[in-house]
Coordinates of C-alpha atoms in Angstrom, one line a residue:
Chain A
X1 CA 0.0 0.0 0.0
X2 CA 1.4 3.4 -1.0
X3 CA 2.5 5.7 1.8
X4 CA 0.1 8.6 2.7
X5 CA 1.8 11.8 4.0
X6 CA -0.2 13.9 6.5
X7 CA 0.7 17.5 7.2
X8 CA -0.6 20.9 8.4
X9 CA 0.1 24.3 6.9
X10 CA 3.4 26.2 6.3
X11 CA 4.9 28.1 9.2
X12 CA 3.3 25.3 11.3
X13 CA 1.8 26.1 14.7
X14 CA 1.1 23.6 17.5
X15 CA -2.3 22.5 15.9
X16 CA -0.6 21.8 12.5
X17 CA 2.2 19.7 14.0
X18 CA 0.2 17.9 16.7
X19 CA -2.9 17.2 14.5
X20 CA -0.7 15.7 11.8
X21 CA 1.0 13.4 14.4
X22 CA -2.3 12.3 16.0
X23 CA -4.2 11.7 12.7
X24 CA -1.3 9.6 11.3
X25 CA -1.4 7.5 14.5
X26 CA -5.2 7.0 14.1
X27 CA -4.8 6.1 10.4
X28 CA -2.1 3.6 11.2
X29 CA -4.4 2.0 13.8
X30 CA -7.0 1.7 10.9
X31 CA -4.4 0.0 8.7
X32 CA -3.1 2.9 6.5
X33 CA 0.6 3.3 5.8
X34 CA 0.5 6.9 7.1
X35 CA 3.3 9.3 8.1
X36 CA 3.1 12.7 9.6
X37 CA 5.4 15.3 8.1
X38 CA 5.8 19.1 8.5
X39 CA 6.3 22.0 6.2
X40 CA 8.4 24.3 8.4
X41 CA 10.3 24.8 11.6
X42 CA 8.9 23.8 15.0
X43 CA 8.2 26.8 17.2
X44 CA 9.1 27.1 20.9
X45 CA 5.6 26.3 22.1
X46 CA 5.2 23.2 20.0
X47 CA 8.7 22.0 21.0
X48 CA 7.6 22.3 24.7
X49 CA 4.6 20.0 24.0
X50 CA 6.7 17.5 22.1
X51 CA 9.4 17.4 24.8
X52 CA 6.8 17.1 27.6
X53 CA 5.2 14.0 26.0
X54 CA 8.6 12.6 24.7
X55 CA 7.5 12.7 21.0
X56 CA 9.7 13.4 18.0
X57 CA 8.8 16.2 15.6
X58 CA 7.6 15.0 12.2
X59 CA 10.1 14.9 9.4
X60 CA 10.6 18.2 7.5
X61 CA 9.6 18.1 3.8
X62 CA 9.8 20.6 1.0
X63 CA 8.0 18.5 -1.6
X64 CA 5.8 15.3 -1.3
X65 CA 5.3 13.9 -4.8
X66 CA 8.8 12.5 -5.1
X67 CA 7.9 9.9 -2.5
X68 CA 4.1 9.5 -2.7
X69 CA 1.1 10.7 -4.7
X70 CA -1.4 10.6 -1.9
X71 CA -1.7 13.1 1.0
X72 CA -4.1 14.1 3.8
X73 CA -4.3 17.8 4.8
X74 CA -4.9 18.9 8.4
X75 CA -5.5 22.4 9.7
X76 CA -5.6 24.0 6.3
X77 CA -6.9 23.7 2.8
X78 CA -5.9 26.8 0.8
X79 CA -3.3 25.9 -1.8
X80 CA -0.9 28.7 -1.0
X81 CA -0.7 27.5 2.6
X82 CA 0.1 24.0 1.6
X83 CA 3.2 22.1 0.3
X84 CA 4.6 23.6 -2.9
X85 CA 3.8 20.6 -5.1
X86 CA 0.2 20.1 -3.8
X87 CA -1.2 20.5 -7.3
X88 CA 0.5 17.3 -8.4
X89 CA -0.7 15.3 -5.3
X90 CA -4.0 13.4 -4.8
X91 CA -5.8 14.8 -1.7
X92 CA -7.4 11.8 0.0
X93 CA -8.8 13.7 3.0
X94 CA -9.0 17.1 4.7
X95 CA -9.6 17.7 8.4
X96 CA -9.8 21.4 9.1
X97 CA -11.5 24.2 10.9
X98 CA -11.0 27.1 8.5
X99 CA -12.9 28.6 5.6
X100 CA -12.6 26.8 2.3
X101 CA -10.8 28.7 -0.5
X102 CA -8.4 28.0 -3.4
X103 CA -9.2 24.3 -3.1
X104 CA -10.2 21.9 -5.8
X105 CA -10.1 18.1 -6.4
X106 CA -10.7 15.9 -9.4
X107 CA -12.3 13.1 -7.3
X108 CA -14.7 12.7 -4.4
X109 CA -12.8 12.8 -1.0
X110 CA -13.4 12.7 2.7
X111 CA -13.6 16.3 3.8
X112 CA -14.4 17.1 7.4
X113 CA -14.5 20.7 8.5
X114 CA -16.2 22.0 11.6
X115 CA -16.5 25.6 12.8
X116 CA -14.6 24.9 16.1
X117 CA -11.5 26.5 17.5
X118 CA -9.0 23.8 16.7
X119 CA -8.5 20.8 14.4
X120 CA -7.6 18.7 17.4
X121 CA -11.1 19.0 18.7
X122 CA -12.4 17.3 15.4
X123 CA -9.7 14.6 15.6
X124 CA -10.8 13.7 19.1
X125 CA -14.3 13.0 17.7
X126 CA -12.8 10.9 14.9
X127 CA -10.9 8.6 17.3
X128 CA -14.3 8.1 19.1
X129 CA -16.2 7.5 15.9
X130 CA -13.7 4.8 15.0
X131 CA -13.7 3.3 18.5
X132 CA -9.9 3.8 18.8
X133 CA -8.7 4.7 22.3
X134 CA -6.5 7.7 22.5
X135 CA -3.0 7.0 23.9
X136 CA -1.6 9.2 26.7
X137 CA 1.0 11.0 24.5
X138 CA -1.5 11.6 21.6
X139 CA -4.0 13.0 24.1
X140 CA -1.2 15.3 25.3
X141 CA -0.5 16.6 21.9
X142 CA -4.2 17.1 21.0
X143 CA -4.9 19.1 24.2
X144 CA -1.7 21.1 23.6
X145 CA -3.1 22.1 20.2
X146 CA -6.4 23.2 21.7
X147 CA -4.7 25.2 24.4
X148 CA -2.6 26.9 21.7
X149 CA -5.4 27.8 19.3
X150 CA -7.7 28.9 22.1
X151 CA -5.1 30.7 24.3
X152 CA -6.3 28.5 27.1
X153 CA -10.0 29.0 26.2
X154 CA -9.8 32.8 26.2
X155 CA -9.9 33.4 22.4
X156 CA -13.4 34.2 21.0
X157 CA -12.8 31.5 18.4
X158 CA -13.0 28.9 21.2
X159 CA -16.3 26.9 21.4
X160 CA -17.8 24.8 24.2
X161 CA -16.8 21.7 22.2
X162 CA -13.2 22.8 22.3
X163 CA -13.3 23.2 26.1
X164 CA -15.0 19.9 26.7
X165 CA -12.6 18.0 24.4
X166 CA -9.6 19.6 26.1
X167 CA -10.9 18.6 29.6
X168 CA -11.3 14.9 28.5
X169 CA -7.9 14.9 26.8
X170 CA -6.2 16.5 29.8
X171 CA -7.6 13.7 31.9
X172 CA -6.1 11.0 29.6
X173 CA -2.8 12.9 29.3
X174 CA -2.6 13.2 33.0
X175 CA -1.9 17.0 33.0
X176 CA -3.4 19.9 34.9
X177 CA -4.8 22.1 32.2
X178 CA -4.0 25.4 33.9
X179 CA -0.4 24.8 34.9
X180 CA 0.6 22.8 31.8
X181 CA -1.2 25.3 29.6
X182 CA 0.5 28.3 31.1
X183 CA 3.9 26.6 30.9
X184 CA 3.4 25.7 27.3
X185 CA 2.1 29.1 26.2
X186 CA 5.0 30.7 28.1
X187 CA 7.5 28.6 26.2
X188 CA 6.0 30.0 23.0
X189 CA 5.7 33.6 24.1
X190 CA 9.4 34.3 24.7
X191 CA 9.9 37.9 23.6
X192 CA 13.1 38.4 25.6
X193 CA 15.6 38.1 22.8
X194 CA 13.8 40.3 20.3
X195 CA 14.6 44.0 19.3
X196 CA 11.9 46.7 19.3
X197 CA 11.9 46.6 15.5
X198 CA 11.4 42.9 15.5
X199 CA 8.5 43.1 18.0
X200 CA 6.5 45.6 16.1
X201 CA 7.0 43.8 12.7
X202 CA 6.7 40.1 13.6
X203 CA 2.9 40.1 13.1
X204 CA 1.9 43.4 11.6
X205 CA -0.9 44.2 9.2
X206 CA -2.1 47.3 7.4
X207 CA -5.7 48.4 7.1
X208 CA -7.7 51.1 5.5
X209 CA -10.6 52.2 7.7
X210 CA -13.0 55.0 6.8
X211 CA -10.4 56.8 4.8
X212 CA -7.7 56.4 7.4
X213 CA -4.5 54.4 7.0
X214 CA -3.9 52.2 10.1
X215 CA -1.3 49.5 11.0
X216 CA -2.0 47.0 13.8
X217 CA 0.8 44.8 15.2
X218 CA 0.4 42.2 17.9
X219 CA 2.7 40.2 20.2
X220 CA 1.8 37.5 22.7
X221 CA 3.5 37.4 26.0
X222 CA 3.1 36.1 29.5
X223 CA 4.6 39.3 31.0
X224 CA 3.6 42.5 29.3
X225 CA 6.1 44.4 31.5
X226 CA 9.0 42.6 29.8
X227 CA 7.8 44.2 26.5
X228 CA 6.9 47.6 28.1
X229 CA 10.4 47.8 29.5
X230 CA 11.4 48.7 26.0
X231 CA 8.7 51.3 25.6
X232 CA 11.0 54.2 24.5
X233 CA 12.6 52.0 21.8
X234 CA 9.3 50.7 20.7
X235 CA 7.9 54.2 20.3
X236 CA 10.9 55.3 18.3
X237 CA 10.5 52.3 16.0
X238 CA 6.8 52.9 15.6
X239 CA 7.2 56.7 14.9
X240 CA 9.7 55.7 12.2
X241 CA 7.1 53.3 10.5
X242 CA 4.4 56.0 10.8
X243 CA 6.6 58.5 9.0
X244 CA 7.7 56.1 6.4
X245 CA 4.2 54.8 5.5
X246 CA 2.3 58.0 6.3
X247 CA 0.1 56.2 8.8
X248 CA -2.8 57.9 10.7
X249 CA -2.5 55.4 13.5
X250 CA -0.2 52.6 14.6
X251 CA -1.6 50.4 17.3
X252 CA 0.8 47.9 18.9
X253 CA -1.2 45.3 20.8
X254 CA 0.8 43.5 23.6
X255 CA -1.4 40.6 24.6
X256 CA -1.1 39.1 28.0
X257 CA -2.0 35.5 27.2
X258 CA -2.4 34.6 30.9
X259 CA -4.8 37.3 31.9
X260 CA -6.4 37.5 28.4
X261 CA -6.1 41.3 28.3
X262 CA -4.0 43.5 26.1
X263 CA -2.1 46.8 26.5
X264 CA -2.0 49.0 23.4
X265 CA 0.7 51.5 22.4
X266 CA -1.0 53.9 20.1
X267 CA 0.8 56.6 18.1
X268 CA 0.0 58.8 15.2
X269 CA -2.3 61.8 14.7
X270 CA -5.4 59.7 15.2
X271 CA -4.2 58.3 18.5
X272 CA -7.5 59.4 20.1
X273 CA -9.5 57.1 17.9
X274 CA -7.9 54.1 19.7
X275 CA -9.1 55.4 23.0
X276 CA -12.6 56.0 21.7
X277 CA -12.7 52.6 20.1
X278 CA -11.9 50.8 23.4
X279 CA -13.5 53.3 25.7
X280 CA -10.2 53.7 27.4
X281 CA -8.0 56.7 28.4
X282 CA -4.8 57.0 26.4
X283 CA -2.0 58.0 28.9
X284 CA 1.6 58.2 27.9
X285 CA 0.6 56.7 24.5
X286 CA -0.7 53.5 26.2
X287 CA -4.2 52.2 26.8
X288 CA -5.7 49.1 28.5
X289 CA -7.8 46.8 26.3
X290 CA -9.8 44.8 28.6
X291 CA -10.6 41.2 27.5
X292 CA -9.0 41.7 24.1
X293 CA -6.9 38.9 22.7
X294 CA -8.0 38.5 19.0
X295 CA -7.0 41.1 16.4
X296 CA -9.3 39.6 13.8
X297 CA -12.4 39.5 16.0
X298 CA -11.8 42.2 18.7
X299 CA -9.5 44.9 17.3
X300 CA -10.1 45.3 13.6
X301 CA -14.0 45.6 13.8
X302 CA -14.0 48.0 16.8
X303 CA -11.4 50.3 15.3
X304 CA -13.1 50.2 11.9
X305 CA -16.3 51.3 13.5
X306 CA -14.6 54.1 15.4
X307 CA -13.0 55.4 12.2
X308 CA -16.2 55.2 10.2
X309 CA -17.9 57.4 12.9
X310 CA -15.0 59.9 12.8
X311 CA -15.5 60.2 9.1
X312 CA -19.1 61.2 9.5
X313 CA -18.7 63.7 12.3
Chain B
X1 CA -33.9 32.9 14.3
X2 CA -33.4 33.4 10.6
X3 CA -34.7 30.7 8.3
X4 CA -32.2 28.4 6.8
X5 CA -32.9 27.0 3.3
X6 CA -31.6 23.5 2.5
X7 CA -31.4 22.3 -1.1
X8 CA -29.7 20.0 -3.6
X9 CA -28.5 20.6 -7.1
X10 CA -30.3 21.9 -10.2
X11 CA -32.1 19.3 -12.3
X12 CA -32.6 17.5 -8.9
X13 CA -32.5 13.7 -8.7
X14 CA -33.9 11.6 -5.9
X15 CA -30.9 12.1 -3.7
X16 CA -31.0 15.9 -4.0
X17 CA -34.7 16.1 -3.1
X18 CA -34.8 13.4 -0.4
X19 CA -31.6 14.5 1.3
X20 CA -32.8 18.1 1.5
X21 CA -36.1 16.9 3.1
X22 CA -34.3 14.6 5.5
X23 CA -31.6 17.1 6.6
X24 CA -34.2 19.8 7.2
X25 CA -36.1 17.4 9.4
X26 CA -33.0 16.6 11.4
X27 CA -32.1 20.3 11.7
X28 CA -35.6 21.1 12.9
X29 CA -35.3 18.4 15.6
X30 CA -32.0 20.1 16.6
X31 CA -33.8 23.5 16.9
X32 CA -33.0 25.2 13.6
X33 CA -35.6 27.0 11.6
X34 CA -34.9 24.9 8.5
X35 CA -36.9 24.4 5.3
X36 CA -36.1 22.1 2.4
X37 CA -36.5 23.7 -1.1
X38 CA -35.7 22.5 -4.6
X39 CA -34.1 24.1 -7.7
X40 CA -36.1 22.2 -10.4
X41 CA -38.8 19.8 -11.4
X42 CA -39.4 16.6 -9.5
X43 CA -38.7 13.6 -11.8
X44 CA -40.9 10.5 -12.1
X45 CA -38.7 8.3 -9.9
X46 CA -38.6 10.9 -7.0
X47 CA -42.3 11.5 -7.3
X48 CA -42.9 7.8 -6.8
X49 CA -40.9 7.8 -3.6
X50 CA -42.7 11.0 -2.3
X51 CA -46.1 9.5 -3.1
X52 CA -45.2 6.1 -1.5
X53 CA -44.3 7.8 1.8
X54 CA -47.0 10.4 1.5
X55 CA -44.6 13.3 1.6
X56 CA -44.9 16.7 -0.3
X57 CA -42.2 17.8 -2.6
X58 CA -40.2 20.8 -1.3
X59 CA -41.1 24.2 -2.5
X60 CA -39.6 25.3 -5.9
X61 CA -37.3 28.3 -5.7
X62 CA -35.4 30.3 -8.3
X63 CA -33.5 32.5 -5.8
X64 CA -32.9 32.3 -2.1
X65 CA -31.5 35.6 -0.8
X66 CA -34.8 37.5 -1.1
X67 CA -36.0 35.4 1.9
X68 CA -32.9 34.5 3.8
X69 CA -29.1 34.9 3.8
X70 CA -28.2 31.5 5.2
X71 CA -28.3 28.2 3.3
X72 CA -27.2 24.6 3.6
X73 CA -26.2 22.6 0.4
X74 CA -26.7 18.9 0.1
X75 CA -25.5 16.6 -2.7
X76 CA -23.5 19.3 -4.5
X77 CA -21.0 22.1 -3.9
X78 CA -20.0 23.5 -7.3
X79 CA -21.4 27.0 -7.8
X80 CA -22.8 26.4 -11.3
X81 CA -24.9 23.5 -10.0
X82 CA -26.3 25.6 -7.2
X83 CA -29.0 28.3 -6.9
X84 CA -28.4 31.3 -9.2
X85 CA -27.8 33.8 -6.3
X86 CA -25.5 31.4 -4.3
X87 CA -22.7 34.0 -4.3
X88 CA -24.8 36.4 -2.2
X89 CA -25.8 33.7 0.4
X90 CA -23.9 32.6 3.4
X91 CA -23.2 28.8 3.2
X92 CA -23.6 27.4 6.7
X93 CA -23.0 23.8 5.9
X94 CA -22.4 21.3 3.0
X95 CA -23.2 17.6 3.1
X96 CA -22.0 16.0 -0.1
X97 CA -20.4 13.0 -1.8
X98 CA -18.8 14.7 -4.9
X99 CA -15.4 16.2 -5.6
X100 CA -14.9 19.8 -4.4
X101 CA -14.6 22.5 -7.1
X102 CA -15.7 26.1 -7.8
X103 CA -16.5 26.4 -4.1
X104 CA -15.3 29.1 -1.7
X105 CA -16.5 30.6 1.6
X106 CA -15.5 33.7 3.6
X107 CA -16.0 32.0 7.0
X108 CA -15.3 28.6 8.6
X109 CA -18.3 26.2 8.0
X110 CA -19.4 22.7 8.7
X111 CA -18.4 20.7 5.6
X112 CA -19.0 16.9 5.5
X113 CA -18.1 15.1 2.4
X114 CA -17.4 11.4 2.2
X115 CA -16.5 9.2 -0.8
X116 CA -19.7 7.1 -0.7
X117 CA -22.3 6.5 -3.3
X118 CA -25.1 8.8 -1.9
X119 CA -25.6 11.8 0.3
X120 CA -28.3 9.9 2.1
X121 CA -25.8 7.5 3.5
X122 CA -23.9 10.3 5.2
X123 CA -27.2 11.8 6.5
X124 CA -28.1 8.4 8.1
X125 CA -24.8 8.7 10.1
X126 CA -25.6 12.3 11.1
X127 CA -29.0 11.3 12.6
X128 CA -27.1 8.7 14.6
X129 CA -24.3 11.0 15.7
X130 CA -27.0 13.4 17.1
X131 CA -29.0 10.5 18.6
X132 CA -32.1 11.5 16.7
X133 CA -34.3 8.6 15.7
X134 CA -35.2 8.4 12.0
X135 CA -38.9 8.5 11.4
X136 CA -40.5 5.9 9.0
X137 CA -41.1 8.3 6.1
X138 CA -37.7 10.0 6.4
X139 CA -36.1 6.5 6.4
X140 CA -38.2 5.8 3.3
X141 CA -36.9 8.9 1.4
X142 CA -33.3 8.2 2.4
X143 CA -33.3 4.6 1.3
X144 CA -35.0 5.8 -2.0
X145 CA -32.0 8.1 -2.6
X146 CA -29.5 5.3 -2.0
X147 CA -31.5 3.0 -4.4
X148 CA -31.5 5.7 -7.0
X149 CA -27.8 6.7 -6.8
X150 CA -26.6 3.1 -6.7
X151 CA -29.1 1.6 -9.2
X152 CA -30.1 -0.9 -6.5
X153 CA -26.4 -1.4 -5.4
X154 CA -25.3 -2.3 -8.9
X155 CA -23.4 0.9 -9.8
X156 CA -19.6 0.8 -9.2
X157 CA -19.9 4.0 -7.2
X158 CA -21.8 2.0 -4.5
X159 CA -19.9 1.2 -1.3
X160 CA -20.4 -1.3 1.4
X161 CA -21.5 1.6 3.6
X162 CA -24.3 2.5 1.2
X163 CA -25.6 -1.1 1.2
X164 CA -25.5 -1.4 5.0
X165 CA -27.3 2.0 5.4
X166 CA -29.9 1.1 2.9
X167 CA -30.7 -2.2 4.7
X168 CA -31.1 -0.5 8.0
X169 CA -33.3 2.2 6.5
X170 CA -35.4 -0.3 4.6
X171 CA -36.1 -2.0 7.9
X172 CA -37.3 1.3 9.5
X173 CA -39.3 2.3 6.4
X174 CA -41.0 -1.1 6.3
X175 CA -40.2 -1.8 2.7
X176 CA -38.7 -4.8 0.8
X177 CA -35.6 -3.3 -0.8
X178 CA -35.9 -5.4 -4.0
X179 CA -39.5 -5.0 -4.8
X180 CA -39.8 -1.3 -3.7
X181 CA -36.5 -0.5 -5.4
X182 CA -37.5 -2.1 -8.7
X183 CA -40.9 -0.3 -8.7
X184 CA -39.3 3.1 -7.9
X185 CA -36.5 2.7 -10.6
X186 CA -39.2 1.6 -13.1
X187 CA -41.2 4.8 -12.4
X188 CA -38.1 6.8 -13.3
X189 CA -37.1 4.8 -16.3
X190 CA -40.2 5.4 -18.4
X191 CA -38.9 5.7 -22.0
X192 CA -42.3 4.9 -23.5
X193 CA -43.4 8.3 -24.6
X194 CA -40.0 9.4 -26.1
X195 CA -39.0 9.7 -29.8
X196 CA -35.8 8.2 -31.1
X197 CA -34.2 11.7 -31.4
X198 CA -35.1 12.4 -27.7
X199 CA -33.7 9.0 -26.5
X200 CA -30.3 9.5 -28.1
X201 CA -29.9 13.1 -27.0
X202 CA -31.3 13.2 -23.4
X203 CA -28.0 12.3 -21.9
X204 CA -25.3 12.4 -24.6
X205 CA -21.7 13.5 -24.3
X206 CA -18.9 14.0 -26.8
X207 CA -15.3 12.8 -26.2
X208 CA -12.0 12.9 -28.0
X209 CA -10.2 9.6 -27.6
X210 CA -6.8 8.9 -29.2
X211 CA -7.5 11.3 -32.1
X212 CA -11.0 9.8 -32.7
X213 CA -14.2 11.8 -32.2
X214 CA -16.8 9.8 -30.2
X215 CA -20.2 10.4 -28.8
X216 CA -21.7 8.3 -26.0
X217 CA -25.4 8.5 -25.1
X218 CA -27.1 6.6 -22.4
X219 CA -30.7 5.8 -21.4
X220 CA -31.9 3.8 -18.3
X221 CA -34.8 1.4 -18.7
X222 CA -36.4 -1.6 -17.0
X223 CA -37.1 -3.1 -20.4
X224 CA -34.4 -2.8 -23.1
X225 CA -36.8 -4.4 -25.6
X226 CA -39.1 -1.3 -25.3
X227 CA -36.2 0.8 -26.6
X228 CA -34.9 -1.8 -29.1
X229 CA -38.3 -1.9 -30.7
X230 CA -37.4 1.5 -32.2
X231 CA -34.0 0.2 -33.4
X232 CA -34.5 1.3 -37.0
X233 CA -35.6 4.8 -36.0
X234 CA -32.7 5.0 -33.5
X235 CA -30.2 4.0 -36.1
X236 CA -31.5 6.6 -38.5
X237 CA -31.3 9.3 -35.8
X238 CA -27.8 8.2 -34.9
X239 CA -26.5 8.2 -38.5
X240 CA -27.8 11.7 -38.9
X241 CA -25.8 12.9 -35.8
X242 CA -22.7 11.1 -37.1
X243 CA -22.9 12.8 -40.4
X244 CA -23.6 16.2 -38.9
X245 CA -20.8 16.1 -36.4
X246 CA -18.3 14.0 -38.4
X247 CA -18.1 11.3 -35.6
X248 CA -15.9 8.2 -35.8
X249 CA -18.2 6.3 -33.4
X250 CA -21.6 6.8 -31.8
X251 CA -22.3 4.4 -29.0
X252 CA -25.9 4.4 -27.6
X253 CA -25.9 2.6 -24.3
X254 CA -29.3 1.1 -23.3
X255 CA -28.9 0.2 -19.6
X256 CA -31.1 -2.4 -18.1
X257 CA -31.3 -1.2 -14.6
X258 CA -32.8 -4.4 -13.3
X259 CA -30.2 -6.8 -14.6
X260 CA -27.4 -4.3 -14.5
X261 CA -26.3 -4.9 -18.0
X262 CA -26.3 -2.8 -21.1
X263 CA -27.0 -3.2 -24.8
X264 CA -25.0 -0.9 -27.0
X265 CA -26.0 0.3 -30.5
X266 CA -22.7 1.2 -32.2
X267 CA -22.5 3.0 -35.5
X268 CA -19.8 4.8 -37.4
X269 CA -16.7 3.7 -39.3
X270 CA -15.0 2.8 -36.0
X271 CA -17.8 0.5 -35.0
X272 CA -15.3 -2.3 -34.5
X273 CA -13.6 -0.4 -31.7
X274 CA -16.7 -0.8 -29.5
X275 CA -16.7 -4.5 -30.0
X276 CA -12.9 -4.7 -29.1
X277 CA -13.4 -2.5 -26.1
X278 CA -16.0 -4.7 -24.5
X279 CA -14.7 -8.0 -26.0
X280 CA -18.1 -8.5 -27.6
X281 CA -19.3 -9.3 -31.1
X282 CA -21.1 -6.5 -32.9
X283 CA -24.1 -8.0 -34.7
X284 CA -26.6 -5.9 -36.5
X285 CA -24.9 -2.9 -35.0
X286 CA -25.6 -4.1 -31.4
X287 CA -23.4 -5.5 -28.7
X288 CA -24.0 -6.9 -25.3
X289 CA -22.1 -5.0 -22.5
X290 CA -22.0 -7.3 -19.5
X291 CA -22.2 -5.7 -16.1
X292 CA -21.9 -2.2 -17.5
X293 CA -24.1 0.5 -15.9
X294 CA -21.8 3.5 -15.5
X295 CA -20.7 5.6 -18.5
X296 CA -18.2 7.5 -16.3
X297 CA -16.6 4.4 -14.7
X298 CA -17.2 1.6 -17.2
X299 CA -17.6 3.0 -20.7
X300 CA -15.4 6.0 -21.1
X301 CA -12.1 4.5 -19.7
X302 CA -12.5 1.2 -21.7
X303 CA -13.3 2.9 -25.0
X304 CA -10.5 5.4 -24.4
X305 CA -8.1 2.5 -23.9
X306 CA -9.3 0.8 -27.1
X307 CA -8.9 3.9 -29.2
X308 CA -5.4 4.6 -27.8
X309 CA -4.4 1.1 -28.9
X310 CA -5.8 1.5 -32.4
X311 CA -3.8 4.7 -32.8
X312 CA -0.6 2.8 -32.1
X313 CA -1.1 -0.2 -34.3

């Protein structure tokens, strides 16, 4: 039987690595010659989970069709997020929790997408549907993926199903959700060695809102003070970006993943809009963003709304 | 709660109509304001199933977004097979057994595709996964869909899962699979009122095979003799098409859905290729095609192979 390679998206996160490992294990139990592989480097958070449960990282691949024609995708479906030679492969299955786009097959396939917070939550169901017990280390990797994607259940993308699955998996894995989860997230939120320029550009996106030009960058940390200690350097770096791009507002969101709040550093001539958007006072260029962890769901829509209003008044 | 419309593809077959009705029933049990609708006329086979289980056909719609924004697709996903205003609707779910193509969403969704012979087979599983008992008339419609898509389990697209699901559903519906299935297929295979020209064009497709130009038409019947009684007229109609299109071969496949065999009428200067392809003697322009019911899986590949060989020799 031809080998089937199972992998998540490029720039893999914990869900992409752990779901590939877990689904390959399930498929082997069901008799498939399946192997998990990865499309990029393992990040610090994922490495923590692998080390804790004494599992090896999947093999790194750049192409797949030199060794097999048949693949299974987890945690993604869009072609540009997948392996470079995906167009030449036969996609046997997809297990995912994202929108569907840039995806097409020639033949019928098994496609299982659910609007939950994590692929691992769907995989837990699949083990149950096939009556295959989940081994301790696999349960550990699956719960790690849910903790990662949901920021320990604090992200607005997290559903009741994710929480319930994580509880059951933590029981099998023999971990305390809170203490293990915090340690794992902390391992991935190491901002210590990064310069101010790196911090404000690692995950930055530009937006046009009601005629205003806005950039929003985000960094996750378990200790906002570690980032704020570089406030003067960060402001200098931000001012430089504002000048270069002619921005009306730059909002740097420092997300405290343990308390599920964020602190924003807002600069630019429309600084006040940030305060209005989050009903917070802007003091020394900073504002407190209570309960905010998701740029996509909690920052972009609120700021867009504030700028649309400014435009009218 | 906004209404959710559930529908199958245009030119609906029994699976598209019955799966829409069944899934709407399941969704209502789960608390959704769901209504099944249809995108085209009900065919004779489907009407037989609806009448037998005393169910009404879903309401006919041309557009959906005038009454709701939210839809669920069954038995299809490709945009051109769906409702005209699908691009303006929000697709909440898809339950299907076809390849995925020309499909894209802005948001995550529930997408359940499995490589089985019929959407109804997947729906039966969904009832079970939600612990909702299947009512007699719904079981009747679901088993009708499986009988239709699988030609009473004779199509090569039929899987063991389809057979097992149909058996369990037949039990709930209180029908004998063989006698009910034959009666239903017969109701849909009424070729009596159709002219020779209609018969050879109702479901005809052109192909290019190894440099030869071929047309293959197919008609399903419970009595091939009823069709063969018009052999002279059919041959005249076929000759006319061959001349008009410059075909090398026209193969008219008369499929006996009860015995799961076909009789072919082959005309054109490459008539012999048809005999070679099916290892059958062509006598009086006809050949027996043992066990052949699927054009896609059993006729096109075999003929293509025969023509590729002719080209070489």
